[in-house]
Structures are given as C-alpha cells and as structure tokens.
PDB file of N, CA and C in Angstrom:
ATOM      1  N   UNK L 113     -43.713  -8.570   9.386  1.00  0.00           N
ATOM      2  CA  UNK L 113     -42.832  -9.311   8.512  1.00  0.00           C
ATOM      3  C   UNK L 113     -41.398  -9.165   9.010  1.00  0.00           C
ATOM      4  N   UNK L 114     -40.648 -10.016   9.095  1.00  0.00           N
ATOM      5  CA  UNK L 114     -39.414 -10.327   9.612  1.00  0.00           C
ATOM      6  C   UNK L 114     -38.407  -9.837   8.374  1.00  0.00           C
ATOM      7  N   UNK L 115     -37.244  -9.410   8.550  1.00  0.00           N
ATOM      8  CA  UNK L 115     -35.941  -9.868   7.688  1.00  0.00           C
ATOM      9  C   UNK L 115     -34.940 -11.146   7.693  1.00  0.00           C
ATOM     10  N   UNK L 116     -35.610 -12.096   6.657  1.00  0.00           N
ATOM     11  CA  UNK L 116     -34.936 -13.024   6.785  1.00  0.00           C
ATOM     12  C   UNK L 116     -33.434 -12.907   6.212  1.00  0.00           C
ATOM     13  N   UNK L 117     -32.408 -11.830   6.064  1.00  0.00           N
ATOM     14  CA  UNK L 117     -30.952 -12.183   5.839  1.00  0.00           C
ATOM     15  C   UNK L 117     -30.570 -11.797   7.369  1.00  0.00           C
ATOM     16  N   UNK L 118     -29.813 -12.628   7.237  1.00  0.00           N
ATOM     17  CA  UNK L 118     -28.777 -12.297   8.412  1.00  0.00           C
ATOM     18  C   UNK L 118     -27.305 -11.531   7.966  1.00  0.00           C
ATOM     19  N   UNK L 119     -26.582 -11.594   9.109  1.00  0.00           N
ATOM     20  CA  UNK L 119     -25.341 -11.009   8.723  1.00  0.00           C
ATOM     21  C   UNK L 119     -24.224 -12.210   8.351  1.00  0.00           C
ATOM     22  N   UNK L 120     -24.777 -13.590   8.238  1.00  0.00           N
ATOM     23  CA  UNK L 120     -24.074 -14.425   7.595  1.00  0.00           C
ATOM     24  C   UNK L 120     -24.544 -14.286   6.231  1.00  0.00           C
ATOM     25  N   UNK L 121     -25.661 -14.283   6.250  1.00  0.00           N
ATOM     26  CA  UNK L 121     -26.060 -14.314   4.453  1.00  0.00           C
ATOM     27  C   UNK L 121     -25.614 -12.826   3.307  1.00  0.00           C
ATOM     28  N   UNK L 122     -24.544 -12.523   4.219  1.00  0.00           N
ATOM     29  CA  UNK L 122     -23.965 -11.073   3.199  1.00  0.00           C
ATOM     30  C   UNK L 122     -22.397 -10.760   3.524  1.00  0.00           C
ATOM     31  N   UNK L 123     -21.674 -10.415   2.495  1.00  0.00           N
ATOM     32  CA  UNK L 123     -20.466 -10.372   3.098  1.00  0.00           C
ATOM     33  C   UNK L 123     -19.933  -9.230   1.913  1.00  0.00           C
ATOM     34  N   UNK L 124     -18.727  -8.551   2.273  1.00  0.00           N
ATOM     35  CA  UNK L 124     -18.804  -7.278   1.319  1.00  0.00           C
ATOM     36  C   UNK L 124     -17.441  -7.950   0.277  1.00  0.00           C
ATOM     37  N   UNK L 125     -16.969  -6.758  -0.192  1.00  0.00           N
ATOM     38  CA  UNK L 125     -16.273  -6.788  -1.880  1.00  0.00           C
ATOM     39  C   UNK L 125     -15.145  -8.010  -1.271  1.00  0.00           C
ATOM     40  N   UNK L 126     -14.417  -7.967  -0.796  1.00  0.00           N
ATOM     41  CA  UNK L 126     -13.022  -9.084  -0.991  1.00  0.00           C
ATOM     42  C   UNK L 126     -13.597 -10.164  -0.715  1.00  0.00           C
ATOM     43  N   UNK L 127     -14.228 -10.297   0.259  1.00  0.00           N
ATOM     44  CA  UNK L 127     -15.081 -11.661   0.444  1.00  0.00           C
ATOM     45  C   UNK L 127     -15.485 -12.309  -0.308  1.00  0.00           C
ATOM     46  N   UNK L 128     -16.570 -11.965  -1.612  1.00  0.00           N
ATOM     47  CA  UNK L 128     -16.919 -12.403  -2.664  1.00  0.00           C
ATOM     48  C   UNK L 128     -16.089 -12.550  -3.538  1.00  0.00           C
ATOM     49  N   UNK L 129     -15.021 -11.518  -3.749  1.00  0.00           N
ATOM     50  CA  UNK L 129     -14.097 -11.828  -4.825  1.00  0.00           C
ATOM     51  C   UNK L 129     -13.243 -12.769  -4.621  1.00  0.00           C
ATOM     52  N   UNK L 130     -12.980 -13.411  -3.378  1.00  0.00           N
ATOM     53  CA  UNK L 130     -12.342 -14.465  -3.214  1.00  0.00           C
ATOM     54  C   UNK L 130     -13.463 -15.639  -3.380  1.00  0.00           C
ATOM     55  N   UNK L 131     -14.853 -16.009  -3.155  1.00  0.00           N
ATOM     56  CA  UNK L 131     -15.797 -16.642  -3.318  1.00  0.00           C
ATOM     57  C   UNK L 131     -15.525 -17.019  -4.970  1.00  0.00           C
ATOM     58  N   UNK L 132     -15.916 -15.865  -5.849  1.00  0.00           N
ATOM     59  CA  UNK L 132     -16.112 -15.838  -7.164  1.00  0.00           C
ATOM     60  C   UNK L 132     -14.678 -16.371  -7.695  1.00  0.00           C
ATOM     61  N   UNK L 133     -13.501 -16.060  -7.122  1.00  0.00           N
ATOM     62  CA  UNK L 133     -12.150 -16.523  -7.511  1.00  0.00           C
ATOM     63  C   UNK L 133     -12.204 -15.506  -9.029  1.00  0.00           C
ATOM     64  N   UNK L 134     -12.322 -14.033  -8.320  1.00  0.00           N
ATOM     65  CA  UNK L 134     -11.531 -12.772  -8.925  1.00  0.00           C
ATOM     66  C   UNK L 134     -11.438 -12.017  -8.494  1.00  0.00           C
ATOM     67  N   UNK L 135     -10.682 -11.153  -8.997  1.00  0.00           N
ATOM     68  CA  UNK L 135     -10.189  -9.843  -8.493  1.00  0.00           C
ATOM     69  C   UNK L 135     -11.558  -8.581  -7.639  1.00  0.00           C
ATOM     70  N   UNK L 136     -10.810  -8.296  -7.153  1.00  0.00           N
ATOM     71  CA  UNK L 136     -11.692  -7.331  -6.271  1.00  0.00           C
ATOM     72  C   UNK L 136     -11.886  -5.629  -6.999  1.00  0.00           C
ATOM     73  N   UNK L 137     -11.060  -5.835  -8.083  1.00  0.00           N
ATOM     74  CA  UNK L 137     -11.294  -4.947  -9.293  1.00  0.00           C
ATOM     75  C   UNK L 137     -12.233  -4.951 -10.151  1.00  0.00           C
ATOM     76  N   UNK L 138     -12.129  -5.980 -10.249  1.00  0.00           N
ATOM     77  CA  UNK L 138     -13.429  -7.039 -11.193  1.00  0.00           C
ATOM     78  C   UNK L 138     -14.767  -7.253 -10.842  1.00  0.00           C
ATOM     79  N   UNK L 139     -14.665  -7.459  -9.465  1.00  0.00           N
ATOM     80  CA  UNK L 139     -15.818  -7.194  -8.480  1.00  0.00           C
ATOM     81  C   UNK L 139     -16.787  -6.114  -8.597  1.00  0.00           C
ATOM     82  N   UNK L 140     -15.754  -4.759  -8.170  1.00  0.00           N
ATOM     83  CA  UNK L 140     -16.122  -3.697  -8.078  1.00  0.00           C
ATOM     84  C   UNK L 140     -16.760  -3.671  -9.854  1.00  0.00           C
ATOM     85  N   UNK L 141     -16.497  -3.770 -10.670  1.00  0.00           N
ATOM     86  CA  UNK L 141     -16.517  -3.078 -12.064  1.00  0.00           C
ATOM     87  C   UNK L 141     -17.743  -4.081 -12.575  1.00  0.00           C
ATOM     88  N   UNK L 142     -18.137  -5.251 -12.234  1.00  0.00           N
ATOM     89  CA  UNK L 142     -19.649  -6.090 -12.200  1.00  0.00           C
ATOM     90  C   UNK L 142     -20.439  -5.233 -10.794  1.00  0.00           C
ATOM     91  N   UNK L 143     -20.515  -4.692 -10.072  1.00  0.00           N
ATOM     92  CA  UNK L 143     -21.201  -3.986  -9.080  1.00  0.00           C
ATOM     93  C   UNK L 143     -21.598  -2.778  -9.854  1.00  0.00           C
ATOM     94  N   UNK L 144     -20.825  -2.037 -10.605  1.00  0.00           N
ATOM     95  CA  UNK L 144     -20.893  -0.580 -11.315  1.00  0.00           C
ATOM     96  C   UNK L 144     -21.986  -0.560 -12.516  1.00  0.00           C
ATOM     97  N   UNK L 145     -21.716  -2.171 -12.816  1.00  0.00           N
ATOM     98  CA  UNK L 145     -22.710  -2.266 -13.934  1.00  0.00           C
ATOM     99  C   UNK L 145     -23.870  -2.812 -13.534  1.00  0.00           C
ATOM    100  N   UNK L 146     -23.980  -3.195 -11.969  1.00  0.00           N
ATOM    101  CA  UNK L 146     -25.530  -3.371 -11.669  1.00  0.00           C
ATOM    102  C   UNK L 146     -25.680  -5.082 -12.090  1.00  0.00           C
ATOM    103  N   UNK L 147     -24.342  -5.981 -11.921  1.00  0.00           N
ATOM    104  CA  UNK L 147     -24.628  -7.360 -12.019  1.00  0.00           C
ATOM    105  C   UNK L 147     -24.885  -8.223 -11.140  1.00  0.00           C
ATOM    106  N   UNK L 148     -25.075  -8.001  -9.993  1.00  0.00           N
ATOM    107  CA  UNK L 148     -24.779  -8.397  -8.699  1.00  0.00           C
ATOM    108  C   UNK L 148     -26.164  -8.224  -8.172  1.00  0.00           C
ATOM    109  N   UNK L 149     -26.971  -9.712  -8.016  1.00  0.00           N
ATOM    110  CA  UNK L 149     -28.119  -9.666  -7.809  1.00  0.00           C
ATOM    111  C   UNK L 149     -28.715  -9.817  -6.389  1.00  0.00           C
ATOM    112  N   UNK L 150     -29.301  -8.086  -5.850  1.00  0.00           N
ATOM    113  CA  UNK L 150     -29.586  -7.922  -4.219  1.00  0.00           C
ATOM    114  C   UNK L 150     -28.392  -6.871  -3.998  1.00  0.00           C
ATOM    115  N   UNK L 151     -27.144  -6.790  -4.663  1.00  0.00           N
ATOM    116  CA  UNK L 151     -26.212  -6.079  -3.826  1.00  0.00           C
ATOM    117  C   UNK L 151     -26.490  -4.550  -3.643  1.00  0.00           C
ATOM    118  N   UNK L 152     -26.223  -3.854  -2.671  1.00  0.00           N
ATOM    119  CA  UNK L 152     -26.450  -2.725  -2.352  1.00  0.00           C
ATOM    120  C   UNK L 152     -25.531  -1.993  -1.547  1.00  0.00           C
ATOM    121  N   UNK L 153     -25.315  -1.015  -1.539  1.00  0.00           N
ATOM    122  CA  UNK L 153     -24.477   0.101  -1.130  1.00  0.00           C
ATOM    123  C   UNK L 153     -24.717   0.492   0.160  1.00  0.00           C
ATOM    124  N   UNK L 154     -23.952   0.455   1.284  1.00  0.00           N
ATOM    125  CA  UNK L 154     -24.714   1.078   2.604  1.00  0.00           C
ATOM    126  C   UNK L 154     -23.336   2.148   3.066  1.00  0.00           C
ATOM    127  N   UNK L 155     -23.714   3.193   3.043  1.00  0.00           N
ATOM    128  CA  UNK L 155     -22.792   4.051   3.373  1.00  0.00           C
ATOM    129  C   UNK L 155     -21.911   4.382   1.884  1.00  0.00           C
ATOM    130  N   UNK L 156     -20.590   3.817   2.755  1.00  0.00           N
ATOM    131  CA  UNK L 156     -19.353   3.271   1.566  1.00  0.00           C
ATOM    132  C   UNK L 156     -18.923   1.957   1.212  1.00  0.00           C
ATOM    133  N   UNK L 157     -19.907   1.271   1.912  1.00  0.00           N
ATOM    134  CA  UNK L 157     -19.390  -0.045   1.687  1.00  0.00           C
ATOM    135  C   UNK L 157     -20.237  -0.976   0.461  1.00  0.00           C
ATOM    136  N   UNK L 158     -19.942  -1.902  -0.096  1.00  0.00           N
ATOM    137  CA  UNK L 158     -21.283  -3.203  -0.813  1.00  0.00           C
ATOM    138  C   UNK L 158     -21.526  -4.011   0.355  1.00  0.00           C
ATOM    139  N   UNK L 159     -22.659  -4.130   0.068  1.00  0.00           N
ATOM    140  CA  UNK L 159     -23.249  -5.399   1.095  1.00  0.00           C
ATOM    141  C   UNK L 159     -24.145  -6.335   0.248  1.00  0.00           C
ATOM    142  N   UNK L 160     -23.106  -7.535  -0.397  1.00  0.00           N
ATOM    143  CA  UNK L 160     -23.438  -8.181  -1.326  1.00  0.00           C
ATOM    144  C   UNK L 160     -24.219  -9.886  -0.431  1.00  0.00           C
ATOM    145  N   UNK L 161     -25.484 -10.280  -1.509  1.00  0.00           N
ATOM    146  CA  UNK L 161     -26.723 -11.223  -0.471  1.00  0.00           C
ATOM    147  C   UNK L 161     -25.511 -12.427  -1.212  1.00  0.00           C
ATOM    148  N   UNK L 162     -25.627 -13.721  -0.646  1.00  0.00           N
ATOM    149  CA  UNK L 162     -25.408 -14.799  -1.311  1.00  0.00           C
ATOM    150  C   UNK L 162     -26.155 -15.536  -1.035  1.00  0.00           C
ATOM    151  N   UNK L 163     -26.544 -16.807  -2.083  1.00  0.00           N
ATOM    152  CA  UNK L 163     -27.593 -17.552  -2.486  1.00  0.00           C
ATOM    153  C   UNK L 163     -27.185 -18.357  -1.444  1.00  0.00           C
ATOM    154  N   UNK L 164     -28.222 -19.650  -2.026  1.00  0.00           N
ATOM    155  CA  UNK L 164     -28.764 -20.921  -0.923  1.00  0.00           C
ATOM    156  C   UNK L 164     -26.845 -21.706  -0.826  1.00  0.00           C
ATOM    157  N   UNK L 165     -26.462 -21.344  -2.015  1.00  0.00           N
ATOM    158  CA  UNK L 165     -24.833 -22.638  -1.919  1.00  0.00           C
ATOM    159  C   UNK L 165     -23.926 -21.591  -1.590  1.00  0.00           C
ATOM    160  N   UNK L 166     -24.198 -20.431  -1.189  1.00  0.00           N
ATOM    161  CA  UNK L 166     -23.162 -19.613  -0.990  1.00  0.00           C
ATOM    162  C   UNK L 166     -22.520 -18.910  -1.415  1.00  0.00           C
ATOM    163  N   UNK L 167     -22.935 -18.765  -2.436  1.00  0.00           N
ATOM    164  CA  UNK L 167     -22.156 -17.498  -3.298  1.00  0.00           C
ATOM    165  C   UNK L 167     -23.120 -16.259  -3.861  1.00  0.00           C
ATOM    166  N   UNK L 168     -22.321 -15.550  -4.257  1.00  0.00           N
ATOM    167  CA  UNK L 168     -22.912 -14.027  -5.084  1.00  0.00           C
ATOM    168  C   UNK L 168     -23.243 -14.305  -6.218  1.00  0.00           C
ATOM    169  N   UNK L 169     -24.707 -14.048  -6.738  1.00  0.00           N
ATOM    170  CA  UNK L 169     -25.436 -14.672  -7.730  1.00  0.00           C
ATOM    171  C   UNK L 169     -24.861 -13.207  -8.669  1.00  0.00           C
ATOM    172  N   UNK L 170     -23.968 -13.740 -10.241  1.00  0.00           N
ATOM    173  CA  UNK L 170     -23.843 -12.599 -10.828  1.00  0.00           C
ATOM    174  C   UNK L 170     -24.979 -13.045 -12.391  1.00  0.00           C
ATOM    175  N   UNK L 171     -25.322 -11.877 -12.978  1.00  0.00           N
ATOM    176  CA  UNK L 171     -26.232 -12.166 -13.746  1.00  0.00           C
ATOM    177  C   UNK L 171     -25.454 -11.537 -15.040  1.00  0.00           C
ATOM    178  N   UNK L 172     -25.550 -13.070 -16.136  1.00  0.00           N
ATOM    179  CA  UNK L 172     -25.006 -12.780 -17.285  1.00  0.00           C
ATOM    180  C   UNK L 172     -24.863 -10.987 -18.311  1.00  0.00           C
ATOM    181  N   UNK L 173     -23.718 -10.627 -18.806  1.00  0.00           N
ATOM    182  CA  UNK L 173     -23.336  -9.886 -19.461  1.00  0.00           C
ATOM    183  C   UNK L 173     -24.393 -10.285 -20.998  1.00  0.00           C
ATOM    184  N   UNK L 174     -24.927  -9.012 -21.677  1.00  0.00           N
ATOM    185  CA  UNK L 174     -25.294  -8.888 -22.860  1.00  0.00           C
ATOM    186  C   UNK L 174     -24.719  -9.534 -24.019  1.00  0.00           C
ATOM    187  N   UNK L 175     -23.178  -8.854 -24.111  1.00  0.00           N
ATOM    188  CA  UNK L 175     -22.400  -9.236 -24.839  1.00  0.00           C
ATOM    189  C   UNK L 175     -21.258  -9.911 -24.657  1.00  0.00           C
ATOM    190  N   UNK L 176     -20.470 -10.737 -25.633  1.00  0.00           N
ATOM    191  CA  UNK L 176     -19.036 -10.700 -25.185  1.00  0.00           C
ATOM    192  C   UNK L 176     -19.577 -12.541 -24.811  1.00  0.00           C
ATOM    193  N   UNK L 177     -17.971 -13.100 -24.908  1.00  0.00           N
ATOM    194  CA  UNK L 177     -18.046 -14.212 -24.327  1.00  0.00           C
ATOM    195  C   UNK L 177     -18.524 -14.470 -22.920  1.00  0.00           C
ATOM    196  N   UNK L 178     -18.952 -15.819 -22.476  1.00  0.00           N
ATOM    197  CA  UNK L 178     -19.279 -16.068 -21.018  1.00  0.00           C
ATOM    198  C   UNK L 178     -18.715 -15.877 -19.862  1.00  0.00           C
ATOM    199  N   UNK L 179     -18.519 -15.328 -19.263  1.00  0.00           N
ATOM    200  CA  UNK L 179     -17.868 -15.460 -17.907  1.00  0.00           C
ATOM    201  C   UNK L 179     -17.154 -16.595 -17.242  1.00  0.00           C
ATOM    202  N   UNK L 180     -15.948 -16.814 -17.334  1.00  0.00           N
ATOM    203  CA  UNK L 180     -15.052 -17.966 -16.736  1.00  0.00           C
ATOM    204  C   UNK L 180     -14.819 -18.325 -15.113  1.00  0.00           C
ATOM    205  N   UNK L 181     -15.657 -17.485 -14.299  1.00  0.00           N
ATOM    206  CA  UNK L 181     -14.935 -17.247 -13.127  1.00  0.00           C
ATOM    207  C   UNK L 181     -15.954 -18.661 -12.221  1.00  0.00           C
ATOM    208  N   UNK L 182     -15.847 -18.557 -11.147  1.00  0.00           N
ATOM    209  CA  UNK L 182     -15.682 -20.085 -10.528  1.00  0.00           C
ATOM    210  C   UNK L 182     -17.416 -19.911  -9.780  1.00  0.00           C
ATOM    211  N   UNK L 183     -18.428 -20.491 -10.592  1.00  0.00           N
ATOM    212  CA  UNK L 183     -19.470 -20.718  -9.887  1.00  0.00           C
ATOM    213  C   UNK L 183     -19.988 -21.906  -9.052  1.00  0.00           C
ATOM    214  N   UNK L 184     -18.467 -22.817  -8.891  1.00  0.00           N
ATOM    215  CA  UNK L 184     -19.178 -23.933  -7.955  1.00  0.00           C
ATOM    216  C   UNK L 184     -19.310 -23.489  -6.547  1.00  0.00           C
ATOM    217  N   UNK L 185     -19.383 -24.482  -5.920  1.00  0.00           N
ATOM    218  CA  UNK L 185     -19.298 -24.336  -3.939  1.00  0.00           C
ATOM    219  C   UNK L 185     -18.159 -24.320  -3.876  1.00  0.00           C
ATOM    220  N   UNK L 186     -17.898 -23.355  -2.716  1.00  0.00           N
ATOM    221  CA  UNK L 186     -16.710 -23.290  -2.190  1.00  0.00           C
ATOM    222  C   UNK L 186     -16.717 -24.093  -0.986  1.00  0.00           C
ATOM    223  N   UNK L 187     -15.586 -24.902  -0.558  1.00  0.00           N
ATOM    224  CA  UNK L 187     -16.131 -25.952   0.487  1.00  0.00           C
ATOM    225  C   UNK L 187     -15.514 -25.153   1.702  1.00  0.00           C
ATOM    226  N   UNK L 188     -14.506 -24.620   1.537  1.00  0.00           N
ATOM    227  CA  UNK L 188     -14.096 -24.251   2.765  1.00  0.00           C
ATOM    228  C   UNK L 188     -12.615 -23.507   2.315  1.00  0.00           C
ATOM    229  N   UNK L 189     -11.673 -22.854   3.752  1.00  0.00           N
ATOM    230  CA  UNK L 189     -10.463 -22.490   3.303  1.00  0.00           C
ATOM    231  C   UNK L 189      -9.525 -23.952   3.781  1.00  0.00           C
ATOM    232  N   UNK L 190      -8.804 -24.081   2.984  1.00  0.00           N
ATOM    233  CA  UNK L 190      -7.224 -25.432   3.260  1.00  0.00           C
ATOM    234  C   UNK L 190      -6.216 -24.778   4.031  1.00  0.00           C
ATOM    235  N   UNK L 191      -5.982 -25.351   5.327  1.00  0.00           N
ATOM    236  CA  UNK L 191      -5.126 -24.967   6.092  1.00  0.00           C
ATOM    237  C   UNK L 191      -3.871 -25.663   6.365  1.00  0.00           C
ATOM    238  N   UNK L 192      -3.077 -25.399   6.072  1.00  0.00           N
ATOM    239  CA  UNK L 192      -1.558 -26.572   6.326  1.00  0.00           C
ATOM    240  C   UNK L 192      -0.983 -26.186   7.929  1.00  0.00           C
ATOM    241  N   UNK L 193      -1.022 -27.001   8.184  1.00  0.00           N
ATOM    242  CA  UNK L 193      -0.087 -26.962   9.849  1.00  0.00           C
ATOM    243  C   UNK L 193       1.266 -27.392   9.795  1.00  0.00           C
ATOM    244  N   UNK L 194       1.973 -26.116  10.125  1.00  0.00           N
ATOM    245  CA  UNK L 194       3.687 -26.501  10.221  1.00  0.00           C
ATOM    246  C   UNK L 194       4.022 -27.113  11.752  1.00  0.00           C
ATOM    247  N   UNK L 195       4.458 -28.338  11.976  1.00  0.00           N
ATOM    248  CA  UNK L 195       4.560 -28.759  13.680  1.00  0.00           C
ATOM    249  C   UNK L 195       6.529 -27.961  13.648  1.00  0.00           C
TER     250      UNK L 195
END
C-alpha cells in the first residue's frame, strides 16, 4: 500500500492560517482542541492534510456560535508589479 499524501497535500501552522484567513494563534488553539481533521504533530512542528479544494478541513465546535472564518477556495496570492 502506497502513501497517497504528498508534501503538497500538507502544509504547517502559518500556511493554513493564512488559507483559513486567521490568526496563527487561533490556529494553534483549534489544533489544541483536536479540530483539525488528519493534523498531526511531527517533532515540533503541525503537519496539517488539506482536502480535495485545498484547504484544512476544521470540524465544528460543540458550543458557541458558528465559526466565521473563510471556507471558500483560495484562488491564488494577488501580486501588484511596480514598473
């Protein structure tokens, strides 16, 4: 049996928190509580999986209002060129 992730299909804490469009505080503190579905610890680092559209699948909170943070596709980064 093969491992189908690669090292594109995982990327660690700032990465996602810029994906998710939050803080990397915030990140960390949904990781602590075990929301972060596949993510795992290697060493000292997270090595968080992302789904088929690209992002870090987080799995709803018990309580408390819904989560606001940005689950569409991210298309890409916007680059401005100064000539």
């Amino acid at each position: 049996m093969t491992d189908t992730n690669t090292q594109s299909d995982t990327v660690g804490t700032t990465e996602a928190a810029f994906l998710l469009n939050i803080s990397t505080a915030r990140l960390r503190l949904l990781l602590r509580q075990g929301r972060l579905k596949g993510a795992k610890k290697v060493k000292r680092f997270w090595v968080i999986p992302l789904n088929r559209r690209g992002m870090p699948e987080i799995t709803p909170g018990r309580r408390g209002p819904q989560g606001t943070w940005n689950k569409g596709f991210r298309t890409g980064n916007t680059f401005i060129h100064v000539l």
